[in-house]
Short mmCIF file of C-alpha atoms and ligand atoms in Angstrom, two decimals:
data_model
loop_
_atom_site.label_atom_id
_atom_site.label_comp_id
_atom_site.label_asym_id
_atom_site.label_seq_id
_atom_site.Cartn_x
_atom_site.Cartn_y
_atom_site.Cartn_z
CA UNK A 1 24.16 23.08 -42.53
CA UNK A 2 24.42 20.47 -39.82
CA UNK A 3 22.39 21.59 -36.85
CA UNK A 4 22.61 19.13 -33.98
CA UNK A 5 19.14 18.14 -32.89
CA UNK A 6 18.36 18.46 -29.21
CA UNK A 7 21.17 19.75 -27.08
CA UNK A 8 21.63 22.59 -26.46
CA UNK A 9 18.07 23.71 -27.01
CA UNK A 10 17.64 26.10 -29.92
CA UNK A 11 16.35 29.51 -28.85
CA UNK A 12 14.38 32.21 -30.61
CA UNK A 13 14.36 35.97 -30.06
CA UNK A 14 10.91 36.95 -31.38
CA UNK A 15 9.93 40.63 -31.42
CA UNK A 16 11.85 41.30 -28.20
CA UNK A 17 11.32 38.08 -26.26
CA UNK A 18 13.62 35.07 -25.97
CA UNK A 19 11.98 31.64 -25.86
CA UNK A 20 12.65 28.01 -26.81
CA UNK A 21 12.40 27.83 -30.60
CA UNK A 22 9.58 25.29 -30.32
CA UNK A 23 7.42 27.96 -28.66
CA UNK A 24 8.01 30.71 -31.22
CA UNK A 25 4.99 31.42 -33.45
CA UNK A 26 4.40 33.55 -36.54
CA UNK A 27 0.81 34.36 -37.66
CA UNK A 28 -0.32 32.49 -40.77
CA UNK A 29 -1.21 35.84 -42.42
CA UNK A 30 2.42 37.00 -42.32
CA UNK A 31 3.42 37.86 -45.89
CA UNK A 32 6.82 36.33 -45.22
CA UNK A 33 5.10 32.98 -44.88
CA UNK A 34 2.45 33.54 -47.58
CA UNK A 35 4.72 34.99 -50.28
CA UNK A 36 8.35 34.69 -49.16
CA UNK A 37 8.12 38.47 -48.65
CA UNK A 38 11.01 39.21 -46.33
CA UNK A 39 14.76 39.15 -45.93
CA UNK A 40 17.21 37.24 -43.78
CA UNK A 41 20.81 36.70 -42.70
CA UNK A 42 22.70 33.64 -41.53
CA UNK A 43 25.35 34.61 -38.99
CA UNK A 44 27.93 32.51 -37.13
CA UNK A 45 29.03 33.18 -33.60
CA UNK A 46 32.28 31.94 -32.16
CA UNK A 47 33.66 32.58 -28.67
CA UNK A 48 30.37 34.22 -27.67
CA UNK A 49 30.50 36.87 -30.41
CA UNK A 50 28.99 37.20 -33.85
CA UNK A 51 31.46 37.13 -36.74
CA UNK A 52 31.29 40.11 -39.14
CA UNK A 53 28.04 41.26 -37.53
CA UNK A 54 28.16 44.78 -38.94
CA UNK A 55 28.53 43.42 -42.48
CA UNK A 56 25.57 41.11 -41.99
CA UNK A 57 23.40 43.90 -40.56
CA UNK A 58 24.44 46.15 -43.40
CA UNK A 59 23.51 43.54 -46.01
CA UNK A 60 20.19 42.95 -44.22
CA UNK A 61 19.45 46.65 -44.28
CA UNK A 62 20.32 46.84 -48.00
CA UNK A 63 18.16 43.80 -48.77
CA UNK A 64 15.26 45.37 -46.86
CA UNK A 65 15.74 48.75 -48.58
CA UNK A 66 15.81 47.03 -51.98
CA UNK A 67 12.39 45.48 -51.40
CA UNK A 68 10.93 48.60 -49.73
CA UNK A 69 10.62 46.92 -46.33
CA UNK A 70 11.12 49.28 -43.38
CA UNK A 71 13.18 47.47 -40.72
CA UNK A 72 11.23 47.62 -37.45
CA UNK A 73 14.52 47.90 -35.51
CA UNK A 74 17.64 49.93 -36.22
CA UNK A 75 21.11 48.38 -36.52
CA UNK A 76 21.95 49.09 -32.89
CA UNK A 77 18.79 47.40 -31.61
CA UNK A 78 19.38 44.40 -33.88
CA UNK A 79 22.97 44.10 -32.63
CA UNK A 80 21.69 44.24 -29.03
CA UNK A 81 19.12 41.51 -29.78
CA UNK A 82 21.88 39.34 -31.28
CA UNK A 83 24.09 39.87 -28.21
CA UNK A 84 21.22 39.06 -25.81
CA UNK A 85 20.39 35.87 -27.68
CA UNK A 86 24.01 34.68 -27.80
CA UNK A 87 24.27 35.35 -24.07
CA UNK A 88 21.12 33.31 -23.40
CA UNK A 89 22.33 30.41 -25.56
CA UNK A 90 24.00 27.58 -23.67
CA UNK A 91 27.24 27.44 -25.66
CA UNK A 92 29.47 30.15 -27.16
CA UNK A 93 29.55 28.81 -30.74
CA UNK A 94 26.62 28.42 -33.08
CA UNK A 95 24.54 29.76 -35.91
CA UNK A 96 21.96 32.55 -35.97
CA UNK A 97 19.18 32.96 -38.48
CA UNK A 98 17.93 36.55 -38.44
CA UNK A 99 14.65 37.01 -40.35
CA UNK A 100 12.55 40.10 -41.02
CA UNK A 101 9.19 39.48 -42.65
CA UNK A 102 6.78 41.98 -44.21
CA UNK A 103 4.41 41.21 -41.33
CA UNK A 104 0.71 40.45 -41.14
CA UNK A 105 -1.74 41.63 -43.77
CA UNK A 106 -4.83 40.49 -45.64
CA UNK A 107 -4.52 37.85 -48.36
CA UNK A 108 -3.30 39.45 -51.57
CA UNK A 109 0.05 40.59 -52.84
CA UNK A 110 -0.30 44.27 -51.91
CA UNK A 111 2.22 44.83 -49.08
CA UNK A 112 0.88 48.23 -48.00
CA UNK A 113 -1.61 46.91 -45.40
CA UNK A 114 1.29 45.11 -43.62
CA UNK A 115 2.02 47.68 -40.97
CA UNK A 116 4.95 46.16 -39.10
CA UNK A 117 7.39 43.42 -39.97
CA UNK A 118 8.04 40.51 -37.63
CA UNK A 119 11.64 40.09 -36.52
CA UNK A 120 12.97 36.84 -35.21
CA UNK A 121 16.41 35.38 -34.64
CA UNK A 122 16.96 31.66 -34.13
CA UNK A 123 20.10 30.46 -32.33
CA UNK A 124 21.05 26.85 -33.03
CA UNK A 125 24.11 24.77 -32.49
CA UNK A 126 25.95 23.74 -35.57
CA UNK A 127 28.45 20.99 -35.91
CA UNK A 128 31.73 22.87 -36.05
CA UNK A 129 33.70 22.30 -39.20
CA UNK A 130 32.87 18.81 -40.42
CA UNK A 131 36.35 17.30 -40.26
CA UNK A 132 35.50 14.47 -42.64
CA UNK A 133 34.14 16.84 -45.31
CA UNK A 134 37.19 19.06 -44.95
CA UNK A 135 39.52 16.11 -45.27
CA UNK A 136 37.84 14.25 -48.15
CA UNK A 137 35.92 17.03 -49.86
CA UNK A 138 32.37 16.74 -51.14
CA UNK A 139 30.67 15.62 -54.33
CA UNK A 140 28.73 18.30 -56.17
CA UNK A 141 26.61 18.38 -59.29
CA UNK A 142 25.69 21.17 -61.64
CA UNK A 143 21.95 21.51 -61.27
CA UNK A 144 19.44 21.74 -64.11
CA UNK A 145 17.58 24.31 -62.00
CA UNK A 146 18.95 27.77 -62.78
CA UNK A 147 19.64 30.73 -60.50
CA UNK A 148 16.90 33.39 -60.72
CA UNK A 149 17.91 35.98 -63.33
CA UNK A 150 19.48 39.22 -62.10
CA UNK A 151 16.68 41.20 -63.75
CA UNK A 152 14.07 39.03 -62.00
CA UNK A 153 15.35 39.19 -58.43
CA UNK A 154 18.68 40.90 -57.81
CA UNK A 155 20.97 38.27 -56.22
CA UNK A 156 22.26 40.84 -53.73
CA UNK A 157 18.83 40.72 -52.06
CA UNK A 158 18.93 37.93 -49.51
CA UNK A 159 15.21 37.28 -49.66
CA UNK A 160 13.06 34.50 -48.26
CA UNK A 161 12.64 33.10 -51.80
CA UNK A 162 14.90 30.03 -51.91
CA UNK A 163 12.67 27.62 -53.77
CA UNK A 164 14.95 27.21 -56.79
CA UNK A 165 17.92 26.65 -54.46
CA UNK A 166 15.90 23.99 -52.65
CA UNK A 167 15.08 22.34 -55.99
CA UNK A 168 18.77 22.37 -56.91
CA UNK A 169 19.66 20.85 -53.54
CA UNK A 170 17.05 18.12 -54.16
CA UNK A 171 18.71 17.37 -57.49
CA UNK A 172 22.01 16.97 -55.63
CA UNK A 173 20.44 14.64 -53.09
CA UNK A 174 18.84 12.54 -55.84
CA UNK A 175 22.23 12.22 -57.52
CA UNK A 176 23.94 11.18 -54.26
CA UNK A 177 25.87 14.47 -54.08
CA UNK A 178 26.13 16.85 -51.14
CA UNK A 179 25.69 20.16 -52.95
CA UNK A 180 24.47 21.62 -56.23
CA UNK A 181 25.98 24.46 -58.24
CA UNK A 182 23.50 26.68 -60.02
CA UNK A 183 24.17 28.29 -63.40
CA UNK A 184 22.60 31.51 -64.61
CA UNK A 185 20.29 31.71 -67.63
CA UNK A 186 23.34 32.07 -69.92
CA UNK A 187 24.89 28.88 -68.59
CA UNK A 188 27.58 30.62 -66.54
CA UNK A 189 28.49 29.39 -63.06
CA UNK A 190 26.78 31.25 -60.22
CA UNK A 191 27.04 29.58 -56.84
CA UNK A 192 26.05 26.68 -54.65
CA UNK A 193 22.57 26.44 -53.16
CA UNK A 194 23.79 28.28 -50.04
CA UNK A 195 27.44 29.05 -50.71
CA UNK A 196 29.79 30.80 -53.12
CA UNK A 197 32.18 28.98 -55.45
CA UNK A 198 35.94 29.43 -55.87
CA UNK A 199 38.25 27.55 -58.20
CA UNK A 200 41.99 27.57 -58.80
CA UNK A 201 43.17 27.58 -62.43
CA UNK A 202 46.68 28.33 -63.64
CA UNK A 203 47.71 29.47 -60.17
CA UNK A 204 44.89 32.04 -59.80
CA UNK A 205 41.92 31.92 -57.48
CA UNK A 206 38.75 32.69 -59.47
CA UNK A 207 35.16 33.35 -58.42
CA UNK A 208 32.20 34.56 -60.49
CA UNK A 209 31.37 38.28 -60.22
CA UNK A 210 28.21 39.28 -58.35
CA UNK A 211 26.86 40.64 -61.67
CA UNK A 212 26.70 37.04 -63.00
CA UNK A 213 23.96 36.44 -60.43
CA UNK A 214 25.57 35.44 -57.14
CA UNK A 215 24.97 36.54 -53.59
CA UNK A 216 27.64 38.98 -52.42
CA UNK A 217 28.68 36.49 -49.75
CA UNK A 218 30.37 37.75 -46.63
CA UNK A 219 32.61 34.68 -46.42
CA UNK A 220 33.43 35.26 -50.12
CA UNK A 221 34.53 38.81 -49.25
CA UNK A 222 36.66 37.49 -46.38
CA UNK A 223 38.33 34.94 -48.68
CA UNK A 224 39.10 37.62 -51.28
CA UNK A 225 40.70 39.74 -48.51
CA UNK A 226 42.65 36.79 -47.11
CA UNK A 227 43.89 35.74 -50.57
CA UNK A 228 45.28 39.24 -51.13
CA UNK A 229 47.06 39.10 -47.76
CA UNK A 230 48.47 35.65 -48.54
CA UNK A 231 49.76 36.78 -51.94
CA UNK A 232 47.34 34.52 -53.84
CA UNK A 233 46.21 36.10 -57.11
CA UNK A 234 42.41 36.34 -56.93
CA UNK A 235 40.06 37.56 -59.66
CA UNK A 236 36.34 37.79 -60.24
CA UNK A 237 35.76 36.09 -63.57
CA UNK A 238 32.83 34.61 -65.46
CA UNK A 239 33.16 30.84 -65.36
CA UNK A 240 31.72 28.05 -67.49
CA UNK A 241 31.12 24.48 -66.27
CA UNK A 242 34.26 23.60 -68.29
CA UNK A 243 36.32 25.82 -65.97
CA UNK A 244 35.04 23.87 -62.99
CA UNK A 245 35.61 20.46 -64.56
CA UNK A 246 39.19 21.33 -65.47
CA UNK A 247 40.08 23.31 -62.33
CA UNK A 248 43.05 22.37 -60.15
CA UNK A 249 40.89 22.79 -57.08
CA UNK A 250 37.45 24.02 -56.10
CA UNK A 251 35.93 24.98 -52.79
CA UNK A 252 32.70 26.48 -51.47
CA UNK A 253 32.35 29.26 -48.93
CA UNK A 254 29.50 30.41 -46.73
CA UNK A 255 28.55 31.27 -43.20
CA UNK A 256 27.19 27.78 -42.63
CA UNK A 257 29.72 25.96 -44.80
CA UNK A 258 32.76 28.05 -43.81
CA UNK A 259 35.16 26.57 -46.42
CA UNK A 260 34.47 23.14 -47.91
CA UNK A 261 36.71 21.54 -50.52
CA UNK A 262 35.09 19.90 -53.54
CA UNK A 263 36.34 16.47 -54.55
CA UNK A 264 34.16 15.74 -57.56
CA UNK A 265 31.91 17.73 -59.92
CA UNK A 266 29.43 15.80 -62.10
CA UNK A 267 31.64 12.71 -61.77
CA UNK A 268 34.90 14.49 -62.69
CA UNK A 269 37.54 14.20 -59.97
CA UNK A 270 39.43 17.42 -59.34
CA UNK A 271 43.19 17.38 -59.46
CA UNK A 272 43.69 18.46 -55.82
CA UNK A 273 41.35 17.99 -52.88
CA UNK A 274 41.92 19.59 -50.48
CA UNK A 275 44.15 21.83 -52.57
CA UNK A 276 46.94 24.08 -51.40
CA UNK A 277 44.94 27.34 -51.80
CA UNK A 278 42.10 25.82 -49.79
CA UNK A 279 44.42 24.63 -47.03
CA UNK A 280 46.15 28.01 -46.77
CA UNK A 281 42.89 30.02 -46.79
CA UNK A 282 41.14 27.73 -44.34
CA UNK A 283 43.99 28.24 -41.85
CA UNK A 284 43.91 31.99 -42.45
CA UNK A 285 40.13 32.04 -42.00
CA UNK A 286 40.33 30.41 -38.57
CA UNK A 287 43.23 32.66 -37.59
CA UNK A 288 41.10 35.67 -38.54
CA UNK A 289 38.21 34.45 -36.38
CA UNK A 290 40.62 34.09 -33.44
CA UNK A 291 41.99 37.57 -34.11
CA UNK A 292 38.60 39.28 -34.54
CA UNK A 293 36.79 37.47 -31.73
CA UNK A 294 39.76 36.83 -29.47
CA UNK A 295 38.24 37.38 -26.06
CA UNK A 296 35.59 34.94 -24.91
CA UNK A 297 32.78 36.44 -22.90
CA UNK A 298 31.21 33.18 -21.85
N1 LIG B 301 25.02 32.13 -51.83
C1 LIG B 301 23.80 31.86 -51.32
C2 LIG B 301 22.66 31.65 -52.26
C3 LIG B 301 23.61 31.79 -49.93
O1 LIG B 301 22.40 31.53 -49.43
C4 LIG B 301 24.72 31.97 -49.08
C5 LIG B 301 24.55 31.84 -47.59
N2 LIG B 301 24.07 33.00 -47.04
C6 LIG B 301 25.97 32.25 -49.65
C7 LIG B 301 26.07 32.32 -51.03
C8 LIG B 301 27.17 32.52 -48.79
O2 LIG B 301 27.04 33.80 -48.22
P1 LIG B 301 27.67 34.15 -46.80
O3 LIG B 301 29.11 33.91 -46.91
O4 LIG B 301 27.33 35.60 -46.61
O5 LIG B 301 27.00 33.27 -45.80
#
């Protein structure tokens, strides 16, 4: 994620009030901070409107339900908060980070004394699609750090626990790469540190199934829909590192990343970058945004 520092000023909606992000404060006894006990969403807005907001709010509500965290606001109130924050933000395109924590409680893991979660939404500007990355593709590595096992923390829960993803990203940085792909405990491909993985092999678009331990990404869902519309065969399939190394093309998808082509994996150059499936789906993705969010209200 490339957030531009400085202008326009990042804003925060915190429990009902909008303020500069530098003034927003969370108590140190919040269990979100102490234990990573909370859930979040990353949401893009374009043309003054949030993209796939209902899907994000639905996933947030499922994540919260899965960890037994009552959301302090219903979906309608959250959507209103998002709209108010986008309206207050200086420009019509950017990134939102919506976080719900368990709230304040005494030290100790027991969540029951935490009576009310804190809700905050940060609005920040993001470099639009990084043209250079889209043109040249990025270098990725397969990280030694593994994705948390499905029976440890279900990957469909978008929780505040991202430490192993951060460790994987550090491995990428140390190797001079821009992103890391995490495997599951069985050595199968899961996803990037903050994005889903697609490859093209033998004319088919392939992505690992959620049951292999990946986040059910909203951009991933959009790409699967768009591939069907474009007549590209797309399947969920368990993948090994071998499948990545020998793929015709590979790209990553996510709210922050949108679609980024991969040029090189662990030093192996892919056959096409950007490939034809990537180029087609990237165009379709931007056409869909224009179609869904056509009218600008700023
Ligand atoms: N996997 C992980 C681990 C992520 O953090 C993200 C970003 N939320 C994604 C995949 C992509 O998901 P989405 O398209 O919903 O942003």
